[in-house]
Coordinates of N, CA and C in Angstrom, one line a residue:
Chain K
D1175 N -17.0 8.8 -1.0 CA -15.6 8.2 -0.9 C -14.4 8.8 -1.4
V1176 N -13.1 8.7 -1.3 CA -12.2 8.7 -1.0 C -11.5 8.4 -2.7
K1177 N -11.4 9.2 -3.6 CA -11.1 8.8 -4.9 C -9.2 8.8 -5.2
V1178 N -8.6 8.6 -5.8 CA -7.0 8.1 -5.8 C -7.1 8.1 -7.5
T1179 N -6.6 9.3 -8.2 CA -7.0 9.1 -9.6 C -4.9 9.0 -10.4
Q1180 N -5.0 8.9 -11.1 CA -3.3 8.2 -11.9 C -3.5 8.4 -13.0
S1181 N -2.1 9.4 -14.0 CA -2.8 9.6 -15.1 C -2.8 8.5 -15.7
S1182 N -1.7 7.8 -16.5 CA -2.0 6.3 -17.2 C -2.6 5.0 -16.4
R1183 N -2.7 4.1 -17.4 CA -3.2 2.5 -16.9 C -1.6 2.1 -17.1
Y1184 N -1.1 2.4 -18.7 CA -0.3 2.2 -18.9 C 0.6 2.7 -20.2
L1185 N 1.7 2.1 -19.7 CA 2.5 3.2 -20.7 C 3.9 3.3 -20.7
V1186 N 4.3 3.1 -22.3 CA 5.6 2.8 -22.4 C 6.3 3.8 -23.2
K1187 N 7.8 3.5 -22.9 CA 8.8 4.5 -22.7 C 9.9 4.2 -23.6
R1188 N 10.7 4.9 -24.3 CA 11.5 5.2 -24.5 C 13.2 4.8 -23.5
T1189 N 13.6 4.2 -23.9 CA 14.9 4.3 -22.5 C 15.6 5.9 -22.7
G1190 N 16.2 6.8 -21.8 CA 16.8 8.7 -21.6 C 15.3 9.1 -21.9
E1191 N 13.9 8.7 -22.3 CA 13.0 10.2 -21.9 C 12.6 10.3 -20.7
K1192 N 12.1 11.0 -21.0 CA 11.7 12.2 -19.7 C 10.1 11.7 -18.6
V1193 N 10.1 10.5 -17.5 CA 8.8 10.0 -18.2 C 8.0 11.1 -16.3
F1194 N 7.0 11.3 -16.6 CA 5.8 12.0 -16.1 C 4.3 10.5 -15.9
L1195 N 4.6 10.9 -14.4 CA 3.5 10.0 -14.2 C 2.9 11.6 -12.6
E1196 N 1.3 11.4 -12.8 CA 0.8 12.2 -11.5 C -0.6 11.2 -12.0
C1197 N -0.6 11.7 -10.1 CA -1.8 11.5 -9.5 C -2.1 12.3 -8.5
V1198 N -3.9 12.6 -8.6 CA -4.3 12.9 -7.9 C -5.3 12.8 -6.6
Q1199 N -5.1 12.9 -5.8 CA -6.8 12.7 -4.5 C -7.5 13.9 -4.8
D1200 N -8.6 13.8 -4.1 CA -9.7 14.1 -4.0 C -10.4 15.1 -2.7
M1201 N -9.3 14.4 -1.9 CA -9.8 14.7 0.2 C -9.0 14.8 0.7
D1202 N -8.5 16.1 -0.2 CA -7.2 16.5 0.7 C -6.9 16.2 1.6
H1203 N -6.4 15.3 1.3 CA -5.3 14.7 2.6 C -3.9 14.8 2.3
E1204 N -3.0 15.7 3.5 CA -1.8 16.1 3.2 C -1.1 14.4 3.2
N1205 N -0.9 13.6 3.0 CA 0.4 12.9 3.0 C -0.4 12.3 1.0
M1206 N 1.1 12.3 0.5 CA 1.2 11.5 -0.4 C 1.7 10.8 -0.9
F1207 N 1.8 9.3 -0.9 CA 3.2 8.9 -2.0 C 2.4 8.1 -2.7
W1208 N 4.6 7.3 -3.5 CA 4.4 6.8 -4.2 C 5.4 6.3 -3.7
Y1209 N 5.4 4.3 -4.8 CA 5.7 3.6 -4.1 C 6.0 3.1 -5.3
R1210 N 7.4 2.2 -6.1 CA 6.7 0.8 -7.3 C 6.3 -0.4 -6.6
Q1211 N 6.2 -1.5 -7.5 CA 5.6 -2.6 -7.2 C 6.5 -4.4 -8.1
D1212 N 7.3 -4.6 -7.8 CA 7.9 -6.0 -8.7 C 7.0 -6.8 -7.4
P1213 N 7.2 -8.5 -8.1 CA 6.9 -9.0 -7.6 C 8.2 -9.7 -7.0
G1214 N 8.0 -10.9 -5.5 CA 8.7 -10.9 -4.9 C 9.0 -10.1 -4.1
L1215 N 9.1 -9.1 -4.7 CA 9.8 -7.1 -3.7 C 8.5 -6.2 -2.7
G1216 N 7.9 -6.9 -2.8 CA 6.5 -5.6 -2.9 C 6.5 -4.8 -3.1
L1217 N 5.7 -3.1 -1.5 CA 5.5 -2.5 -2.6 C 6.8 -1.7 -1.8
R1218 N 7.0 -1.4 -2.6 CA 8.8 -0.3 -1.7 C 8.2 0.9 -2.3
L1219 N 8.8 2.4 -0.5 CA 8.9 3.8 -0.7 C 9.7 4.7 -1.5
I1220 N 9.1 5.2 -3.3 CA 10.2 6.3 -3.7 C 10.3 7.7 -2.9
Y1221 N 9.2 7.9 -3.1 CA 8.8 9.6 -2.3 C 8.2 9.1 -1.7
F1222 N 7.4 10.2 -0.2 CA 6.5 10.8 0.4 C 6.7 12.2 0.4
S1223 N 5.0 12.9 0.8 CA 5.6 14.2 0.9 C 3.6 14.8 2.0
Y1224 N 4.4 15.6 2.9 CA 3.0 15.6 3.6 C 2.7 16.7 3.9
D1225 N 3.2 17.7 2.9 CA 2.3 19.4 2.9 C 3.0 19.6 1.1
V1226 N 2.3 20.3 0.6 CA 3.3 21.4 -0.7 C 4.2 21.4 -0.4
K1227 N 5.0 20.8 -1.7 CA 6.3 21.3 -1.7 C 7.5 20.6 -0.8
M1228 N 6.6 20.3 -0.2 CA 7.8 19.5 1.0 C 7.5 17.1 0.3
K1229 N 8.9 17.0 0.6 CA 8.8 16.2 0.6 C 10.6 14.6 1.2
E1230 N 9.7 13.5 1.0 CA 11.3 12.6 1.6 C 11.5 11.8 1.2
K1231 N 12.4 11.6 0.8 CA 12.6 10.7 0.1 C 12.9 9.1 1.2
G1232 N 11.7 8.2 0.3 CA 12.3 6.6 0.7 C 12.2 5.7 0.4
D1233 N 12.5 4.4 -0.1 CA 13.3 3.3 0.3 C 14.3 3.4 -1.1
I1234 N 13.3 3.9 -2.0 CA 14.8 3.9 -2.9 C 14.4 4.6 -4.1
P1235 N 15.2 6.4 -4.1 CA 14.6 7.5 -4.3 C 15.5 7.6 -5.9
E1236 N 16.9 7.0 -6.3 CA 17.5 7.1 -6.6 C 17.0 6.9 -7.7
G1237 N 16.6 7.3 -9.6 CA 16.6 8.0 -10.6 C 15.5 8.6 -10.0
Y1238 N 14.4 8.9 -9.6 CA 13.6 10.0 -9.4 C 13.2 10.5 -9.2
S1239 N 13.0 11.7 -9.6 CA 12.7 13.4 -7.9 C 10.9 13.6 -8.5
V1240 N 9.8 14.5 -7.9 CA 8.8 14.5 -7.8 C 8.6 16.1 -6.8
S1241 N 7.5 16.1 -7.1 CA 6.4 17.4 -6.9 C 5.5 17.5 -6.4
R1242 N 5.6 18.2 -6.1 CA 4.2 18.6 -5.1 C 3.6 19.8 -5.1
E1243 N 2.9 20.5 -5.9 CA 3.1 22.1 -6.1 C 1.7 22.7 -5.5
K1244 N 0.6 21.4 -5.8 CA -0.4 21.5 -4.9 C -0.8 20.7 -3.9
K1245 N -2.1 20.8 -2.9 CA -1.9 19.9 -2.2 C -2.5 17.9 -2.8
E1246 N -3.8 18.4 -3.6 CA -4.3 17.6 -4.2 C -3.6 17.2 -5.4
R1247 N -2.3 17.6 -5.5 CA -1.1 16.5 -7.0 C -0.1 16.9 -6.7
F1248 N 0.8 14.4 -6.5 CA 1.4 14.5 -6.6 C 2.3 13.3 -8.0
S1249 N 3.5 14.8 -8.8 CA 3.4 13.3 -10.0 C 4.8 13.4 -9.7
L1250 N 5.4 11.9 -10.0 CA 6.4 11.5 -10.5 C 7.5 12.0 -11.2
I1251 N 8.5 11.9 -11.6 CA 9.9 11.8 -12.9 C 11.3 11.4 -12.4
L1252 N 11.1 10.3 -13.8 CA 11.7 10.0 -13.8 C 12.5 10.4 -15.6
E1253 N 14.2 10.8 -14.0 CA 14.4 12.5 -15.5 C 15.1 11.3 -16.3
S1254 N 15.6 9.9 -16.8 CA 16.2 9.7 -17.6 C 15.2 8.0 -17.8
A1255 N 14.7 7.5 -18.5 CA 14.3 6.5 -18.1 C 15.4 5.0 -18.5
S1256 N 15.3 4.4 -17.1 CA 16.0 2.8 -17.5 C 14.9 1.8 -18.1
T1257 N 15.3 1.1 -18.4 CA 15.1 -0.4 -18.7 C 14.4 -0.9 -17.0
N1258 N 15.5 -0.8 -15.4 CA 14.8 -1.7 -14.3 C 14.2 -0.5 -13.6
Q1259 N 13.3 0.6 -14.6 CA 12.6 1.3 -14.2 C 11.3 1.5 -14.7
T1260 N 10.7 -0.1 -15.2 CA 10.2 -1.1 -15.4 C 8.9 -1.7 -14.5
S1261 N 8.3 -1.2 -14.0 CA 7.2 -1.3 -12.8 C 6.0 -1.0 -13.1
M1262 N 6.0 -1.6 -11.9 CA 4.3 -1.2 -11.4 C 4.7 0.0 -10.5
Y1263 N 3.4 1.4 -10.9 CA 3.4 2.5 -9.9 C 2.7 2.6 -9.0
L1264 N 2.8 2.7 -7.8 CA 1.4 2.8 -7.1 C 1.0 4.3 -6.7
C1265 N 0.6 4.8 -6.7 CA 0.3 6.5 -5.4 C -0.2 5.7 -4.8
A1266 N -0.8 6.8 -3.6 CA -1.4 6.5 -2.2 C -1.3 7.6 -1.7
S1267 N -2.5 8.4 -0.8 CA -2.8 9.2 0.2 C -3.1 8.6 1.5
S1268 N -3.1 10.2 2.2 CA -3.4 9.4 3.8 C -3.8 10.9 4.4
P1269 N -5.0 11.1 5.5 CA -4.9 11.9 6.0 C -3.8 12.2 7.4
W1270 N -3.2 12.5 7.9 CA -2.3 13.4 8.5 C -3.0 12.7 9.8
T1271 N -3.7 13.2 10.5 CA -4.8 12.0 11.7 C -5.9 12.3 11.4
G1272 N -6.4 12.1 12.7 CA -7.9 11.7 12.3 C -8.3 10.0 12.6
P1273 N -9.3 9.7 12.5 CA -9.4 8.1 13.4 C -9.4 7.3 12.2
S1274 N -9.3 7.9 10.7 CA -9.2 7.3 9.7 C -7.8 6.4 9.3
Y1275 N -6.6 6.0 9.5 CA -5.6 5.5 9.4 C -4.9 5.6 7.8
E1276 N -5.2 5.0 7.0 CA -5.1 3.8 6.0 C -4.9 4.7 5.1
Q1277 N -4.5 4.4 4.1 CA -4.1 4.8 3.3 C -4.5 4.5 1.7
Y1278 N -4.8 5.2 1.2 CA -5.9 4.5 -0.6 C -5.0 5.1 -1.6
F1279 N -5.1 4.2 -2.4 CA -4.5 3.9 -3.2 C -5.3 4.2 -5.2
G1280 N -4.6 4.8 -5.4 CA -4.5 4.6 -7.2 C -4.7 3.2 -7.5
P1281 N -5.5 3.1 -8.9 CA -4.9 2.4 -9.6 C -3.8 1.4 -10.7
G1282 N -2.8 2.3 -10.7 CA -1.8 2.5 -10.6 C -0.4 2.1 -12.2
T1283 N 0.3 2.7 -12.5 CA 0.4 2.8 -14.0 C 1.0 2.3 -14.1
R1284 N 1.5 0.6 -14.6 CA 2.8 -0.1 -15.8 C 3.4 0.7 -16.5
L1285 N 4.6 0.9 -15.7 CA 4.8 1.2 -16.8 C 6.4 0.7 -17.3
T1286 N 6.5 0.8 -19.0 CA 7.8 -0.9 -19.8 C 8.6 0.5 -20.1
V1287 N 9.9 0.7 -19.9 CA 10.7 1.1 -21.0 C 11.6 0.0 -22.1
T1288 N 11.6 0.7 -22.4 CA 12.0 -0.8 -24.0 C 13.4 0.4 -24.1
Chain R
A926 N 14.4 0.8 10.7 CA 12.7 0.4 10.2 C 12.3 -0.9 10.3
Q927 N 10.5 -0.9 10.5 CA 10.2 -1.2 10.8 C 10.2 -2.9 9.4
T928 N 10.3 -3.8 9.8 CA 9.4 -4.9 8.9 C 9.0 -5.7 9.3
V929 N 7.8 -6.1 7.1 CA 7.0 -6.5 8.4 C 7.0 -8.3 7.6
T930 N 6.9 -9.2 7.4 CA 7.0 -10.3 7.2 C 5.6 -11.0 6.2
Q931 N 5.6 -11.0 5.5 CA 4.8 -12.5 5.1 C 5.4 -13.8 4.5
S932 N 5.6 -14.7 4.6 CA 6.4 -15.9 4.9 C 5.1 -16.4 4.2
Q933 N 5.0 -16.1 3.4 CA 3.2 -17.5 2.4 C 3.4 -16.4 0.9
P934 N 3.9 -16.7 -0.4 CA 3.8 -16.4 -1.5 C 2.3 -16.3 -2.2
E935 N 1.9 -17.7 -1.5 CA 0.9 -18.5 -2.3 C 0.2 -19.3 -1.7
M936 N -1.0 -18.9 -1.9 CA -1.9 -20.1 -0.9 C -3.4 -19.9 -1.7
S937 N -3.7 -21.4 -1.3 CA -5.6 -21.5 -2.3 C -5.9 -22.3 -1.2
V938 N -6.8 -22.4 -1.3 CA -8.5 -22.2 -0.7 C -9.4 -22.7 -2.2
Q939 N -10.7 -23.6 -1.3 CA -11.7 -23.7 -1.4 C -12.9 -23.7 -1.2
E940 N -13.0 -23.3 -2.3 CA -14.8 -22.2 -2.3 C -15.5 -23.0 -0.9
A941 N -16.2 -21.8 -0.4 CA -16.7 -22.4 0.8 C -15.4 -22.6 2.4
E942 N -14.0 -22.8 1.6 CA -13.9 -22.8 3.1 C -13.0 -21.7 3.6
T943 N -12.0 -22.4 5.0 CA -11.8 -20.9 4.8 C -9.9 -21.0 4.7
V944 N -9.5 -20.0 5.5 CA -8.1 -19.8 4.7 C -7.4 -19.0 5.7
T945 N -6.6 -18.5 6.4 CA -5.5 -18.1 7.3 C -4.3 -17.3 6.5
L946 N -3.3 -16.5 6.9 CA -2.7 -15.2 6.3 C -1.9 -15.6 6.7
S947 N -0.9 -15.6 6.9 CA -0.1 -15.3 8.1 C 1.3 -13.4 7.8
C948 N 0.7 -12.8 8.7 CA 2.0 -11.8 9.0 C 3.0 -11.4 10.9
T949 N 3.3 -11.5 9.8 CA 4.5 -11.1 11.2 C 5.3 -9.6 11.1
Y950 N 5.6 -8.9 12.7 CA 6.9 -7.2 12.2 C 7.1 -7.4 12.6
D951 N 8.4 -6.6 13.3 CA 9.2 -6.0 13.9 C 9.3 -4.8 14.2
T952 N 8.3 -4.3 15.7 CA 8.4 -3.1 15.5 C 9.4 -3.0 17.6
S953 N 9.5 -1.6 18.3 CA 10.0 -1.6 20.2 C 8.8 -0.5 20.2
E954 N 7.8 -0.2 18.9 CA 6.9 1.0 19.2 C 5.3 0.0 20.4
S955 N 4.8 0.8 21.1 CA 4.1 0.3 21.8 C 2.6 0.6 21.1
D956 N 2.3 1.4 20.6 CA 1.1 1.8 19.4 C 1.8 2.2 17.9
Y957 N 0.8 1.4 17.2 CA 0.6 1.7 16.0 C -0.5 0.3 15.5
Y958 N -0.8 1.0 14.1 CA -1.7 0.2 13.0 C -1.2 -0.9 12.2
L959 N -2.4 -1.8 11.9 CA -2.3 -2.7 11.5 C -3.2 -2.7 10.5
F960 N -2.7 -3.1 9.1 CA -4.1 -3.0 8.0 C -3.6 -4.8 6.6
W961 N -4.1 -4.5 6.6 CA -4.6 -6.0 5.7 C -5.5 -5.1 4.6
Y962 N -4.7 -5.4 3.1 CA -4.8 -4.9 1.9 C -5.2 -5.5 0.8
K963 N -6.7 -5.7 0.6 CA -6.6 -6.5 -1.0 C -6.2 -6.2 -2.3
Q964 N -5.6 -7.0 -3.6 CA -4.8 -6.2 -4.6 C -6.4 -7.6 -5.7
P965 N -6.8 -7.0 -5.7 CA -7.4 -8.1 -7.5 C -6.3 -7.9 -8.5
P966 N -6.4 -8.5 -9.1 CA -5.5 -8.9 -10.8 C -6.5 -7.5 -10.9
S967 N -5.0 -7.0 -11.7 CA -5.7 -5.2 -12.4 C -6.8 -4.6 -11.6
R968 N -6.6 -4.9 -11.4 CA -7.7 -3.6 -10.0 C -6.8 -2.9 -8.6
Q969 N -7.5 -2.4 -8.2 CA -7.1 -0.9 -7.5 C -7.7 -2.0 -6.2
M970 N -6.3 -1.4 -5.5 CA -6.0 -2.4 -4.5 C -7.3 -1.0 -3.2
I971 N -7.4 -2.4 -2.2 CA -8.9 -1.5 -1.5 C -8.0 -1.8 0.2
L972 N -8.7 -1.4 1.0 CA -8.6 -2.2 2.7 C -9.7 -3.3 2.6
V973 N -8.9 -4.3 3.6 CA -9.5 -5.3 4.0 C -9.6 -4.6 5.6
I974 N -9.0 -5.1 6.5 CA -9.3 -4.7 7.7 C -8.0 -4.0 8.3
R975 N -8.3 -3.5 9.5 CA -7.0 -2.7 10.7 C -7.4 -2.9 11.8
Q976 N -6.3 -2.9 12.1 CA -6.3 -3.2 13.6 C -6.0 -1.9 14.8
E977 N -5.6 -1.5 15.8 CA -4.8 -0.1 16.8 C -4.5 -0.9 18.0
A978 N -3.3 -1.0 17.3 CA -2.3 -2.2 18.5 C -3.1 -1.5 20.3
Y979 N -3.5 -0.6 20.1 CA -4.2 -1.1 22.0 C -5.4 -1.3 22.4
K980 N -5.9 -1.6 21.2 CA -7.5 -2.6 21.0 C -6.9 -3.9 21.8
Q981 N -7.3 -4.8 22.6 CA -7.3 -6.0 22.7 C -8.6 -7.2 22.1
Q982 N -9.2 -6.2 21.2 CA -10.3 -7.8 21.0 C -9.9 -6.8 19.3
N983 N -10.1 -8.3 18.6 CA -9.5 -8.8 17.4 C -10.7 -8.4 16.5
A984 N -10.4 -7.1 15.2 CA -11.6 -6.6 14.1 C -11.7 -8.0 13.5
T985 N -12.9 -7.3 12.5 CA -13.8 -8.3 12.6 C -14.2 -7.5 10.9
E986 N -14.4 -8.0 9.8 CA -15.0 -6.8 9.1 C -16.4 -8.3 8.6
N987 N -17.1 -8.4 8.9 CA -18.0 -9.9 7.9 C -17.2 -11.2 8.0
R988 N -17.1 -11.6 6.6 CA -16.8 -12.8 6.7 C -14.9 -12.3 6.9
F989 N -14.2 -11.5 7.0 CA -12.6 -10.4 7.2 C -12.9 -11.1 8.5
S990 N -11.3 -11.9 9.7 CA -11.1 -11.5 11.0 C -9.6 -11.8 11.2
V991 N -9.2 -11.0 11.9 CA -8.0 -11.2 12.3 C -7.8 -11.5 13.8
N992 N -6.4 -12.6 13.8 CA -5.5 -12.6 15.0 C -4.6 -11.8 15.8
F993 N -4.7 -10.7 16.4 CA -3.4 -10.1 16.2 C -3.1 -10.5 17.8
Q994 N -1.7 -11.4 17.8 CA -1.1 -11.3 19.1 C 0.8 -10.3 18.9
K995 N -0.4 -9.2 19.5 CA 0.6 -8.3 20.1 C 2.4 -8.8 20.7
A996 N 2.2 -9.7 22.1 CA 3.3 -10.7 22.3 C 4.2 -10.8 21.4
A997 N 3.8 -11.5 20.9 CA 4.3 -11.9 19.6 C 4.8 -11.6 18.1
K998 N 3.8 -10.4 17.7 CA 4.3 -8.8 16.9 C 3.7 -10.3 15.5
S999 N 2.0 -10.4 15.5 CA 1.3 -11.9 14.9 C 0.6 -10.5 14.4
F1000 N 0.2 -11.0 13.1 CA -1.3 -10.3 12.7 C -1.5 -11.3 11.7
S1001 N -2.7 -12.2 11.6 CA -3.0 -13.3 10.4 C -4.7 -13.4 10.5
L1002 N -4.7 -12.8 8.9 CA -5.8 -12.5 8.6 C -7.3 -13.6 8.0
K1003 N -7.5 -14.1 9.1 CA -8.8 -15.9 8.7 C -10.1 -15.1 7.1
I1004 N -10.4 -15.5 6.2 CA -11.1 -15.5 5.5 C -11.9 -16.7 5.6
S1005 N -13.2 -16.3 5.8 CA -14.0 -17.2 6.5 C -15.0 -17.4 4.8
D1006 N -15.8 -18.6 4.5 CA -16.3 -19.1 3.1 C -15.7 -18.8 2.6
S1007 N -14.3 -18.8 2.4 CA -13.9 -17.8 0.4 C -15.2 -17.8 -0.4
Q1008 N -15.0 -16.7 -1.1 CA -15.4 -16.5 -2.3 C -14.4 -16.5 -3.4
L1009 N -14.8 -16.8 -4.7 CA -14.2 -16.0 -6.3 C -13.5 -15.5 -6.2
G1010 N -14.0 -14.2 -5.2 CA -14.2 -13.2 -5.8 C -12.7 -12.2 -4.9
D1011 N -12.4 -13.9 -3.7 CA -11.3 -13.3 -2.8 C -10.4 -13.6 -3.2
A1012 N -10.0 -13.7 -4.7 CA -8.7 -14.1 -5.0 C -7.9 -13.2 -5.0
A1013 N -7.1 -12.8 -5.4 CA -6.3 -11.4 -5.6 C -5.1 -11.6 -4.1
M1014 N -4.1 -10.9 -4.3 CA -2.7 -10.6 -3.8 C -3.0 -9.8 -2.3
Y1015 N -2.7 -10.5 -1.1 CA -3.2 -10.2 0.1 C -1.7 -9.2 0.8
L1016 N -1.5 -7.8 0.8 CA -0.6 -6.9 1.5 C -1.0 -7.1 2.9
C1017 N -0.1 -7.4 3.9 CA -0.1 -7.1 5.5 C 1.4 -5.5 5.6
A1018 N -0.3 -4.3 6.4 CA 1.1 -3.2 6.8 C 1.3 -3.2 8.2
Y1019 N 2.4 -1.9 8.0 CA 2.2 -1.7 9.3 C 2.8 0.2 9.1
R1020 N 1.2 1.1 10.3 CA 1.6 2.1 10.5 C 2.4 2.3 12.1
S1021 N 3.2 3.7 11.4 CA 3.6 3.9 13.9 C 2.1 4.6 13.9
N1022 N 2.4 5.3 15.0 CA 1.4 6.1 15.7 C 1.9 6.9 15.3
T1023 N 3.5 7.2 15.6 CA 3.9 8.4 15.0 C 4.4 9.0 13.5
G1024 N 4.1 8.3 12.8 CA 4.9 8.8 11.7 C 3.9 8.7 10.6
N1025 N 4.2 8.9 9.2 CA 3.4 8.5 8.2 C 3.7 7.8 6.7
Q1026 N 4.9 7.0 7.5 CA 4.7 5.9 6.4 C 4.9 4.6 7.1
F1027 N 4.2 3.9 6.1 CA 4.0 3.1 5.9 C 4.3 1.6 5.7
Y1028 N 4.7 0.2 6.7 CA 6.0 -0.6 5.4 C 5.2 -1.4 5.5
F1029 N 5.2 -2.6 4.2 CA 4.2 -3.8 3.5 C 5.5 -4.6 3.6
G1030 N 4.4 -5.4 3.8 CA 5.1 -7.3 2.8 C 5.1 -7.0 1.8
T1031 N 5.8 -8.2 1.5 CA 5.9 -8.7 0.2 C 4.7 -9.5 -0.2
G1032 N 3.0 -9.9 0.1 CA 2.5 -9.9 0.3 C 1.9 -11.5 -0.4
T1033 N 0.9 -11.6 -0.4 CA 0.1 -13.7 -0.1 C -0.7 -13.6 -1.7
S1034 N -0.2 -14.4 -2.8 CA -0.8 -14.9 -3.6 C -2.3 -15.8 -3.7
L1035 N -3.3 -15.4 -3.5 CA -4.1 -16.0 -2.7 C -5.1 -16.8 -4.0
T1036 N -5.6 -18.1 -3.6 CA -6.3 -18.7 -5.5 C -7.5 -19.2 -4.5
V1037 N -9.2 -18.8 -5.4 CA -9.5 -20.1 -5.0 C -10.6 -20.7 -5.6
I1038 N -10.2 -21.9 -5.0 CA -10.7 -22.7 -6.2 C -11.9 -23.7 -6.1
P1039 N -12.7 -23.1 -7.1 CA -13.8 -23.6 -7.5 C -14.1 -24.9 -6.8

């Protein structure tokens, strides 16, 4: 079974703190993604990566950065957390090619910034 | 960018009855993939069913089936014999055959009434 894990299920941080959210997948997938999920807005793509050290901006990259030093790990960084970044953060991975094109999701991290 | 629309933010169904969730999408491509994901409360998002656009036959997975109308750009999900465990947020998603990115709808929250 494909497994995508995220470092925390719940996280509470203060405004201005630097926040790291980590995601690890065990299926050797090339692609990894970070989304935020807010009520009524669905999933919005923050960043994705299609290879080690490669990254692409998604729809809402402002205020975020990412790091992918190893194929299995994709980190999302909030350089200076703000209250409007309070949200559910979902990590996902998918293979580049093959019969199975779907994304596999982690359990999510609910981040609260106070 | 492709857009995916789910016009029903909330739906409810009686246990053992059938419900249909709607999804429309906008694309100029001819080859792509469509997905329905299920996100139970506080649980991990999982794939329910996928459809390849080049296949005319509608996909079926046990009690879940789709009605794929390519010309109308419509991709609805039918859940038969609804069970309490079907209560969840359902998200429709689109993936191009040539790209890595997924595009999600805003979701439909399904309540199953005992």
